[in-house]
Coordinates of C-alpha atoms in Angstrom, one line a residue:
M1 CA 72.1 68.2 -25.1
S2 CA 71.8 70.9 -22.4
E3 CA 70.2 74.2 -23.1
R4 CA 72.4 77.2 -23.9
T5 CA 72.5 79.3 -20.8
L6 CA 73.9 82.7 -19.8
V7 CA 74.9 83.2 -16.2
V8 CA 75.7 86.6 -14.6
W9 CA 77.8 86.4 -11.4
C10 CA 78.5 89.3 -9.1
P11 CA 81.5 88.3 -7.0
D12 CA 81.2 89.0 -3.2
W13 CA 77.7 90.4 -3.8
P14 CA 76.9 90.8 0.0
A15 CA 79.8 93.2 0.3
T16 CA 78.6 95.3 -2.7
A17 CA 75.0 95.2 -1.3
A18 CA 76.3 96.6 2.0
S19 CA 77.6 99.7 0.0
F20 CA 81.3 99.0 0.4
S21 CA 83.5 100.3 -2.4
A22 CA 86.4 98.1 -3.7
G23 CA 89.0 100.3 -2.0
V24 CA 87.6 99.9 1.5
P25 CA 88.7 96.9 3.5
A26 CA 85.5 95.3 4.6
A27 CA 83.9 91.9 5.2
V28 CA 80.5 90.4 5.6
V29 CA 80.2 87.9 8.4
A30 CA 77.7 85.1 9.0
A31 CA 78.0 82.7 11.9
N32 CA 81.2 84.5 12.9
R33 CA 82.9 83.6 9.6
V34 CA 83.7 85.8 6.6
V35 CA 81.3 85.0 3.7
A36 CA 82.1 88.0 1.4
L37 CA 84.8 90.7 1.3
T38 CA 86.0 93.6 -0.8
P39 CA 89.2 93.5 -3.0
A40 CA 91.0 95.8 -0.5
A41 CA 90.3 93.3 2.3
R42 CA 91.5 90.4 0.0
A43 CA 94.7 92.3 -0.6
E44 CA 95.4 92.4 3.1
G45 CA 95.2 88.6 3.3
V46 CA 91.6 88.1 4.3
V47 CA 89.8 85.2 2.6
T48 CA 86.3 83.8 2.9
G49 CA 85.9 81.2 5.6
L50 CA 88.1 83.0 8.1
R51 CA 86.8 83.5 11.6
R52 CA 86.1 87.2 12.3
R53 CA 88.9 87.6 14.9
E54 CA 91.5 86.1 12.5
A55 CA 90.3 88.3 9.7
Q56 CA 90.6 91.4 12.0
G57 CA 94.1 90.2 13.0
R58 CA 95.2 90.1 9.4
C59 CA 93.6 93.5 8.7
P60 CA 93.2 95.7 11.8
T61 CA 91.3 98.4 9.8
L62 CA 88.7 95.8 8.5
Q63 CA 85.1 97.0 8.7
V64 CA 82.8 94.2 9.6
V65 CA 79.0 94.0 9.0
A66 CA 76.6 91.1 9.7
A67 CA 75.1 89.1 6.7
D68 CA 71.6 90.2 5.7
P69 CA 70.1 88.1 2.9
G70 CA 67.1 90.4 2.7
R71 CA 69.3 93.4 2.1
D72 CA 71.2 91.4 -0.6
A73 CA 68.0 90.5 -2.5
R74 CA 66.6 94.0 -2.1
V75 CA 69.7 95.7 -3.6
F76 CA 69.9 93.0 -6.3
E77 CA 66.6 94.0 -7.8
P78 CA 68.0 96.7 -10.2
V79 CA 70.5 94.2 -11.5
V80 CA 67.7 91.7 -12.2
A81 CA 65.8 94.4 -14.0
A82 CA 68.8 95.2 -16.1
V83 CA 69.2 91.6 -17.2
E84 CA 65.5 91.2 -17.7
A85 CA 65.6 93.9 -20.4
F86 CA 67.4 91.3 -22.6
S87 CA 64.9 88.4 -22.0
P88 CA 61.8 88.0 -19.8
G89 CA 62.8 84.6 -18.6
V90 CA 65.4 85.7 -16.0
E91 CA 66.0 83.0 -13.3
I92 CA 67.4 84.0 -9.9
S93 CA 69.4 81.3 -8.1
R94 CA 70.4 83.6 -5.2
P95 CA 71.2 87.3 -4.9
G96 CA 74.4 87.8 -7.0
L97 CA 73.7 84.9 -9.4
I98 CA 71.2 84.9 -12.2
G99 CA 70.8 83.2 -15.5
L100 CA 68.7 83.1 -18.7
A101 CA 68.3 80.9 -21.7
T102 CA 70.1 82.4 -24.7
R103 CA 68.3 80.8 -27.7
G104 CA 66.1 83.7 -28.5
P105 CA 68.2 86.7 -27.2
S106 CA 71.4 85.4 -28.9
R107 CA 69.7 85.4 -32.3
Y108 CA 68.4 88.9 -31.8
F109 CA 71.7 90.4 -30.5
G110 CA 74.0 88.6 -33.0
G111 CA 75.4 85.6 -31.1
D112 CA 76.2 84.4 -27.6
E113 CA 79.4 86.5 -27.3
E114 CA 77.7 89.8 -28.3
L115 CA 74.8 89.1 -26.0
A116 CA 77.1 88.4 -23.1
R117 CA 79.1 91.6 -23.7
Q118 CA 75.9 93.7 -23.7
V119 CA 74.6 92.1 -20.6
A120 CA 77.9 92.7 -18.8
V121 CA 78.0 96.3 -19.8
A122 CA 74.4 96.8 -18.6
V123 CA 75.0 95.1 -15.3
D124 CA 78.3 97.0 -14.7
T125 CA 76.5 100.2 -15.3
V126 CA 74.1 99.3 -12.5
L127 CA 76.8 98.2 -10.2
G128 CA 78.7 101.5 -10.7
K129 CA 75.6 103.3 -9.4
L130 CA 75.1 101.1 -6.5
A131 CA 78.6 101.5 -5.0
A132 CA 81.4 103.7 -6.1
G133 CA 84.2 101.6 -7.3
A134 CA 82.3 98.3 -6.9
G135 CA 83.8 95.3 -8.7
G136 CA 82.2 94.4 -12.0
C137 CA 80.2 91.3 -12.9
R138 CA 81.3 88.2 -14.7
V139 CA 79.3 86.6 -17.5
G140 CA 79.5 83.1 -18.8
V141 CA 77.7 81.2 -21.6
A142 CA 77.8 77.5 -22.0
D143 CA 75.6 74.4 -22.3
G144 CA 73.7 74.1 -19.0
R145 CA 73.6 76.2 -15.9
F146 CA 76.5 74.5 -14.1
A147 CA 79.0 75.0 -17.0
A148 CA 77.8 78.6 -17.6
G149 CA 78.3 79.4 -13.9
L150 CA 81.9 78.1 -13.9
A151 CA 82.5 80.0 -17.2
A152 CA 81.4 83.1 -15.4
R153 CA 83.8 82.4 -12.5
V154 CA 86.8 82.0 -14.8
A155 CA 85.9 84.9 -17.1
G156 CA 89.0 87.0 -17.3
G157 CA 88.3 90.1 -19.4
G158 CA 86.0 89.9 -22.3
G159 CA 86.0 86.8 -24.5
P160 CA 86.6 83.2 -24.9
A161 CA 90.3 83.8 -24.9
G162 CA 90.2 86.2 -22.0
G163 CA 91.0 89.2 -24.0
G164 CA 89.8 92.7 -23.3
G165 CA 86.3 93.6 -24.0
P166 CA 84.4 96.9 -24.3
A167 CA 84.3 99.2 -21.4
G168 CA 81.7 98.6 -18.8
G169 CA 79.7 101.1 -16.8
A170 CA 82.7 102.1 -14.7
G171 CA 85.1 102.3 -17.7
R172 CA 86.7 98.9 -17.2
P173 CA 86.8 96.0 -19.6
V174 CA 83.9 93.5 -19.1
S175 CA 84.6 89.9 -18.0
V176 CA 83.0 87.4 -20.4
R177 CA 83.7 83.7 -21.2
V178 CA 81.8 81.9 -23.9
V179 CA 82.1 78.1 -24.2
E180 CA 81.2 77.0 -27.7
P181 CA 78.3 74.6 -28.1
G182 CA 79.3 71.0 -27.4
E183 CA 82.5 72.0 -25.7
S184 CA 81.2 72.2 -22.1
R185 CA 82.6 68.8 -21.1
A186 CA 86.1 69.7 -22.4
F187 CA 85.9 73.0 -20.7
L188 CA 84.9 71.4 -17.3
A189 CA 87.5 68.6 -17.5
P190 CA 90.5 70.5 -16.0
L191 CA 88.5 72.3 -13.3
P192 CA 88.7 70.9 -9.7
V193 CA 85.9 68.8 -8.3
T194 CA 85.6 71.4 -5.5
A195 CA 83.5 73.3 -7.9
L196 CA 80.6 70.8 -7.4
P197 CA 77.8 72.0 -5.2
D198 CA 78.3 69.2 -2.7
P199 CA 81.5 69.9 -0.6
D200 CA 81.5 66.6 1.3
L201 CA 81.3 64.6 -2.0
A202 CA 84.0 66.8 -3.5
D203 CA 86.3 66.1 -0.5
L204 CA 85.7 62.4 -0.8
L205 CA 86.5 62.4 -4.5
V206 CA 89.8 64.2 -3.9
R207 CA 90.8 61.6 -1.3
L208 CA 89.9 58.9 -3.8
G209 CA 92.3 60.3 -6.4
L210 CA 89.7 62.2 -8.6
P211 CA 90.8 65.8 -8.3
C212 CA 89.3 67.1 -11.6
L213 CA 85.8 67.1 -13.1
G214 CA 87.2 65.3 -16.1
D215 CA 88.3 62.4 -13.9
L216 CA 84.8 62.0 -12.6
A217 CA 83.1 62.3 -16.0
A218 CA 85.4 59.5 -17.4
L219 CA 83.9 57.0 -14.9
P220 CA 80.9 54.9 -16.0
A221 CA 77.6 56.5 -14.8
P222 CA 76.2 53.2 -13.4
A223 CA 79.3 52.7 -11.4
V224 CA 79.1 56.2 -9.9
L225 CA 75.5 55.7 -9.0
A226 CA 76.2 52.4 -7.3
R227 CA 79.1 53.8 -5.3
F228 CA 77.9 57.3 -4.4
G229 CA 74.1 57.2 -4.8
T230 CA 72.0 59.9 -6.2
A231 CA 74.4 62.6 -5.1
G232 CA 77.2 61.0 -7.2
A233 CA 74.9 60.6 -10.2
L234 CA 74.1 64.3 -10.1
A235 CA 77.8 65.2 -9.8
H236 CA 78.6 62.9 -12.7
R237 CA 76.0 64.6 -14.9
L238 CA 77.3 68.0 -14.0
A239 CA 80.9 67.0 -14.7
S240 CA 79.8 65.7 -18.1
G241 CA 78.3 69.0 -19.0
L242 CA 74.7 67.9 -18.8
D243 CA 71.8 69.4 -17.0
P244 CA 71.2 68.3 -13.4
C245 CA 68.1 66.4 -14.5
P246 CA 67.1 64.9 -17.8
I247 CA 64.7 67.1 -19.8
S248 CA 61.2 66.0 -19.4
G249 CA 57.9 67.3 -20.8
R250 CA 56.1 67.3 -17.5
V251 CA 54.0 70.4 -17.0
P252 CA 53.0 71.2 -13.4
P253 CA 49.3 70.6 -12.8
P254 CA 47.4 73.9 -12.8
D255 CA 45.8 73.2 -9.4
L256 CA 49.2 73.5 -7.7
T257 CA 49.1 77.2 -8.0
V258 CA 48.3 79.0 -4.8
T259 CA 46.8 82.6 -4.7
A260 CA 45.9 85.1 -2.0
S261 CA 44.1 88.4 -2.4
F262 CA 44.6 91.5 -0.2
D263 CA 41.6 93.5 0.9
P264 CA 42.6 96.1 1.8
P265 CA 45.7 96.1 -0.4
A266 CA 49.0 95.3 1.3
D267 CA 51.2 98.4 1.6
R268 CA 54.0 96.9 3.7
V269 CA 56.4 94.0 3.1
E270 CA 55.6 92.4 6.5
T271 CA 51.9 92.2 5.6
A272 CA 52.5 90.5 2.3
A273 CA 55.3 88.2 3.7
F274 CA 53.0 86.9 6.5
V275 CA 50.5 85.8 3.8
A276 CA 53.3 84.4 1.7
R277 CA 54.3 82.0 4.5
S278 CA 50.9 80.5 4.5
L279 CA 50.9 80.2 0.7
A280 CA 54.3 78.6 0.8
A281 CA 53.1 76.0 3.3
E282 CA 50.0 75.3 1.2
L283 CA 52.1 74.9 -1.9
H284 CA 54.5 72.5 -0.2
D285 CA 51.6 70.4 1.1
R286 CA 50.0 70.2 -2.4
L287 CA 53.3 69.1 -3.9
G288 CA 53.8 66.5 -1.2
E289 CA 50.3 65.0 -1.7
R290 CA 51.3 64.3 -5.3
G291 CA 54.8 63.0 -4.5
L292 CA 56.4 66.0 -6.2
S293 CA 59.2 68.4 -5.3
C294 CA 59.7 71.9 -6.7
T295 CA 63.1 73.3 -7.8
R296 CA 61.9 76.5 -9.4
V297 CA 59.0 78.8 -8.3
A298 CA 57.5 81.8 -10.0
V299 CA 56.4 84.7 -7.7
E300 CA 53.6 86.8 -9.2
A301 CA 52.0 89.9 -7.8
E302 CA 49.4 92.4 -9.0
T303 CA 48.9 96.0 -7.8
E304 CA 46.1 98.5 -7.6
H305 CA 47.3 100.1 -10.8
G306 CA 47.0 96.9 -12.8
E307 CA 50.8 96.2 -12.8
R308 CA 51.7 92.5 -13.0
L309 CA 55.1 91.5 -11.7
Q310 CA 56.8 88.1 -11.9
R311 CA 60.2 86.7 -11.0
L312 CA 61.6 83.1 -11.2
W313 CA 63.6 81.7 -8.3
R314 CA 65.6 78.5 -8.5
H315 CA 67.1 76.3 -5.8
D316 CA 69.9 73.9 -6.3
G317 CA 68.1 71.4 -4.2
I318 CA 64.5 71.1 -3.2
L319 CA 62.5 74.1 -2.3
T320 CA 61.0 73.6 1.2
A321 CA 58.2 75.7 2.6
A322 CA 60.6 77.8 4.5
A323 CA 62.9 78.3 1.5
I324 CA 59.9 79.3 -0.7
A325 CA 58.7 81.8 1.9
E326 CA 62.2 83.2 2.3
R327 CA 62.6 83.9 -1.4
V328 CA 59.1 85.4 -1.7
R329 CA 60.0 87.8 1.1
W330 CA 63.2 88.8 -0.6
Q331 CA 61.3 89.4 -3.8
L332 CA 58.6 91.4 -2.1
D333 CA 61.2 93.5 -0.4
G334 CA 63.0 94.1 -3.7
W335 CA 59.7 95.3 -5.3
F336 CA 58.7 97.6 -2.5
A337 CA 62.1 99.1 -1.8
G338 CA 63.5 99.0 -5.3
G339 CA 60.6 100.9 -7.0
G340 CA 59.3 97.9 -8.9
T341 CA 55.8 98.8 -8.0
T342 CA 53.9 102.1 -7.9
A343 CA 50.9 100.9 -5.9
D344 CA 49.9 98.6 -3.1
L345 CA 49.6 94.8 -3.7
T346 CA 46.2 93.3 -4.4
L347 CA 47.2 89.8 -5.2
L348 CA 50.1 87.4 -4.6
R349 CA 50.4 84.1 -6.5
L350 CA 53.0 81.2 -6.3
I351 CA 53.4 79.0 -9.3
P352 CA 55.6 75.8 -9.2
D353 CA 57.4 76.4 -12.5
E354 CA 59.6 73.3 -12.4
V355 CA 58.7 70.1 -10.6
G356 CA 60.0 66.6 -10.4
P357 CA 59.5 63.4 -8.4
A358 CA 60.2 63.6 -4.7
N359 CA 63.0 61.1 -4.1
G360 CA 62.7 61.2 -0.4
R361 CA 65.0 62.8 2.1
Q362 CA 68.1 61.8 4.1
L363 CA 67.3 60.7 7.6
G364 CA 69.3 61.9 10.5
F365 CA 71.5 59.7 12.6
W366 CA 68.9 59.6 15.4
G367 CA 65.9 59.5 13.1
G368 CA 63.9 62.4 11.7
G369 CA 64.7 64.5 8.6
A370 CA 68.0 66.2 8.1
E371 CA 66.0 69.3 7.2
D372 CA 62.6 68.8 8.8
G373 CA 60.1 71.6 7.9
G374 CA 57.3 70.1 10.1
V375 CA 58.0 72.5 13.0
A376 CA 58.1 75.5 10.6
R377 CA 54.7 74.5 9.1
A378 CA 53.2 74.0 12.5
L379 CA 54.3 77.4 13.7
A380 CA 53.0 79.0 10.6
R381 CA 49.6 77.4 11.2
V382 CA 49.6 78.7 14.8
Q383 CA 50.3 82.2 13.6
G384 CA 47.5 81.9 11.0
I385 CA 45.1 81.0 13.8
L386 CA 46.3 83.3 16.6
G387 CA 48.0 86.1 14.7
P388 CA 51.7 86.8 13.9
E389 CA 52.5 88.0 17.4
A390 CA 51.5 84.7 19.0
V391 CA 54.8 83.0 18.0
A392 CA 58.0 85.0 18.6
T393 CA 61.7 84.3 18.4
A394 CA 64.7 86.1 19.9
R395 CA 66.9 88.2 17.8
I396 CA 70.0 90.3 18.5
G397 CA 69.1 94.0 18.3
G398 CA 70.5 97.4 19.2
G399 CA 71.5 98.4 22.8
R400 CA 74.5 98.9 25.0
N401 CA 73.9 96.0 27.4
P402 CA 73.6 92.3 26.5
G403 CA 70.1 92.1 28.0
D404 CA 68.9 95.2 26.1
M405 CA 70.1 93.7 22.7
V406 CA 67.6 90.9 22.8
R407 CA 64.4 91.5 20.8
L408 CA 61.3 89.2 20.5
V409 CA 60.0 89.5 16.9
P410 CA 57.2 87.5 15.2
W411 CA 58.5 84.1 14.0
G412 CA 59.6 84.3 10.4
D413 CA 59.8 88.0 10.2
V414 CA 63.1 89.8 9.6
P415 CA 63.6 92.7 12.1
D416 CA 64.2 96.1 10.5
D417 CA 67.2 98.2 11.1
G418 CA 65.7 99.8 14.1
D419 CA 64.5 96.6 15.7
G420 CA 67.3 94.2 15.8
K421 CA 69.6 93.0 13.1
A422 CA 72.7 91.6 14.6
G423 CA 75.2 94.3 13.6
A424 CA 78.9 93.7 13.9
G425 CA 80.8 96.9 14.1
A426 CA 84.4 97.6 13.2
G427 CA 87.1 96.9 15.6
A428 CA 87.3 94.3 18.4
G429 CA 85.4 94.3 21.6
G430 CA 87.9 92.6 23.9
I431 CA 89.0 89.1 24.5
V432 CA 86.0 87.4 23.0
G433 CA 85.4 90.0 20.3
G434 CA 89.1 90.6 19.7
V435 CA 91.7 88.9 17.6
G436 CA 93.9 86.8 19.9
P437 CA 95.6 86.3 23.2
A438 CA 96.3 89.0 25.7
G439 CA 99.0 91.5 24.7
V440 CA 100.3 94.6 26.3
A441 CA 98.6 95.3 29.7
G442 CA 96.4 92.3 29.1
R443 CA 94.6 93.7 26.1
P444 CA 94.4 91.5 23.0
A445 CA 97.3 92.2 20.6
G446 CA 96.1 94.3 17.7
A447 CA 92.7 94.8 19.2
A448 CA 91.1 98.2 19.4
R449 CA 88.8 99.7 21.9
P450 CA 85.2 100.0 20.8
A451 CA 84.7 103.2 18.9
A452 CA 83.0 105.9 20.8
G453 CA 80.3 106.2 18.2
S454 CA 80.2 102.7 16.9
A455 CA 77.2 102.3 14.6
G456 CA 74.9 99.5 15.2
P457 CA 71.2 98.6 14.8
A458 CA 69.0 101.6 15.2
G459 CA 71.9 104.0 14.7
P460 CA 75.0 104.7 16.8
W461 CA 75.3 103.2 20.3
P462 CA 78.2 104.8 22.1
G463 CA 79.8 102.2 24.4
R464 CA 77.9 99.4 22.7
L465 CA 79.2 95.9 23.4
L466 CA 80.5 94.4 20.2
G467 CA 79.9 90.8 19.1
P468 CA 79.9 88.0 19.3
A469 CA 77.0 88.0 21.8
P470 CA 77.4 86.2 25.1
A471 CA 75.8 82.9 25.6
V472 CA 74.2 83.5 29.0
V473 CA 73.0 86.9 30.3
F474 CA 72.1 87.3 34.0
V475 CA 69.0 89.3 34.8
P476 CA 69.6 90.9 37.2
P477 CA 73.5 90.8 37.2
Q478 CA 75.1 88.5 39.7
P479 CA 77.5 89.8 42.4
A480 CA 81.2 89.2 41.8
A481 CA 84.5 90.0 43.4
V482 CA 87.8 91.0 41.8
R483 CA 91.3 91.4 43.3
D484 CA 94.7 92.4 42.1
A485 CA 98.1 90.8 42.8
D486 CA 98.2 92.5 46.2
G487 CA 94.8 91.2 47.2
A488 CA 93.1 94.6 46.9
E489 CA 90.0 95.4 44.9
P490 CA 90.8 97.2 41.6
E491 CA 89.1 100.5 41.1
V492 CA 88.1 102.3 37.9
S493 CA 88.8 106.0 37.7
G494 CA 86.6 108.7 36.3
R495 CA 88.7 108.6 33.1
G496 CA 88.1 104.8 32.7
V497 CA 91.6 103.7 33.9
L498 CA 91.9 100.5 36.0
S499 CA 94.0 101.0 39.2
A500 CA 95.7 97.6 38.9
P501 CA 95.5 94.6 36.6
P502 CA 93.0 92.0 37.8
S503 CA 94.6 88.9 39.2
A504 CA 91.7 86.7 40.4
V505 CA 87.9 86.8 40.1
R506 CA 85.1 85.1 42.1
V507 CA 81.5 84.8 40.9
G508 CA 78.9 84.7 43.6
E509 CA 80.0 82.5 46.5
G510 CA 82.2 80.4 44.2
P511 CA 86.0 79.9 44.5
W512 CA 88.6 82.4 43.5
C513 CA 89.9 81.7 40.0
P514 CA 93.1 83.2 38.6
V515 CA 92.6 85.6 35.6
E516 CA 94.3 84.3 32.5
A517 CA 93.5 87.2 30.2
W518 CA 91.5 90.4 30.4
A519 CA 90.5 93.4 28.3
G520 CA 89.1 96.8 29.2
P521 CA 87.8 98.6 31.0
W522 CA 85.2 100.4 28.8
P523 CA 83.3 103.1 30.6
V524 CA 79.6 103.6 29.8
E525 CA 77.5 106.6 30.9
E526 CA 73.8 106.6 30.0
R527 CA 71.4 109.5 30.3
W528 CA 74.0 111.7 32.1
W529 CA 71.6 114.6 31.8
D530 CA 69.0 112.8 33.8
G531 CA 71.0 111.2 36.6
G532 CA 71.4 107.9 34.6
R533 CA 73.8 105.0 35.0
R534 CA 77.6 105.2 35.0
R535 CA 79.6 102.0 35.0
A536 CA 82.7 100.4 33.5
R537 CA 82.8 97.0 31.8
L538 CA 85.7 94.5 31.9
Q539 CA 86.1 91.2 30.0
V540 CA 88.1 88.5 31.8
V541 CA 89.0 84.8 31.1
A542 CA 89.4 82.7 34.2
Q543 CA 89.8 78.9 34.2
G544 CA 88.6 78.6 30.6
S545 CA 85.4 80.7 31.1
A546 CA 85.0 84.2 29.7
Y547 CA 83.0 86.7 31.8
L548 CA 81.6 90.2 31.2
L549 CA 82.1 92.1 34.4
A550 CA 80.8 95.6 35.3
R551 CA 81.9 98.0 38.0
E552 CA 78.8 100.0 39.2
R553 CA 77.9 101.6 42.5
G554 CA 81.2 100.7 44.0
R555 CA 80.8 96.9 43.4
W556 CA 81.7 94.3 40.7
W557 CA 79.0 92.4 39.0
V558 CA 78.8 89.6 36.4
E559 CA 76.6 90.7 33.5
A560 CA 77.1 87.7 31.1
V561 CA 79.1 84.6 30.4
Y562 CA 80.5 83.8 26.9
D563 CA 80.4 80.3 25.5

């Protein structure tokens, strides 16, 4: 029998964390795909998984920002604190999804349904303060985390039957779904197998004629294990309404706990996060020596004022050293920025709260691990010996030119707003940053010019080149030649108007290539009060390659090439 669990789910949390209200069409993008959006954007036909250009094509007024897991975790801290008021054992799966065991709290508040209603009201109150008009949370209660999470997703307005509940923090009915004890398997049966955490396995099951979780649960467990391996056995347990792993009485050995003291106390997230990476690597190594893996870790901290803070973080798979360090940083950022602490940190401790046998890892096709953390641990050790600045990685930052937007930051650190998060502004930046093929006058149909004051990292960058970033940046720029249909070289006027559409382009001493599409020009004037630079940029596509051209000092140059 699985433990009764309550799960709180905040839909499209990254969009809420970015301070977008429900009535503003906006989307959060990671790897050039939409990962979260507002209800207004969804009403315009935008869905998760769309490429950014396609999303902007469906909604030209769409505001786009880059994904930032650190921001999501930092803003989520008040929500965690609100749920923690009902029970101290709050478990964070990711920003926007948390759970807790209901055995004790349900008895105190008068049952699962009343507990769920009060939790929903408390969370909705916090969400209403975070973003005006933000969508409310959904709360589900069932046997086990998986069933409770799906109950939260299908919650429709307040109770098991989907009826209206009490008003939440923004005056709207809360969304609660309570699955009665022992009914989780029946509740899961009609739901699609795409709800499983393994998309590849779910796709295979659909093709094999098993579209619903009930179809999978009806199969014999030994047969599923023999056909699909450990991944299939896990999916079968979830579809049957059971916990991912059988309950065991194993208690993590006390010597697995890793601790670090700060002298002087740490007053910045970066200082504590650097130490946390070393602790995460040490914890991972100790687990590996005993053949164990960790699925839930407790992050503890103590301050100069004697405060003791703790949070539980869960991972659906196995917590690697990098995953542990990432979650510790999120939590530290939430404590520092969210007011969870009133003094500097004096101690940081990582405790493996839930461990199990390490069943090995899937090897890649050419050998090696599918998710090898050896490189990460080696880099962390180098930083520990030579200092954090000894190992750096490139990040996209603020600037008007592709070359200026590259920042070298210490490996493992997250650059702050002034030093290089990859921001994606609203609107399209041309052929590569736009929404489709060339339209009127060669400009992408439905695309907009970059806003004169587009906001980006470190504040507004008028004339900033919007994403995606080019693949190759030439330092210094390479000479180029452009000609129109009459064979003359196009000029750019002082008002940023091209004298004639480009017809052919030549890079360096290469051959002339016909222009298939183009966008621009976009004039840029820097430090005009000090005799700075004045140039105009143009994006062109020629023979399948996309170039960023610039007109400066009476000549054409190639600044970058897009992949």
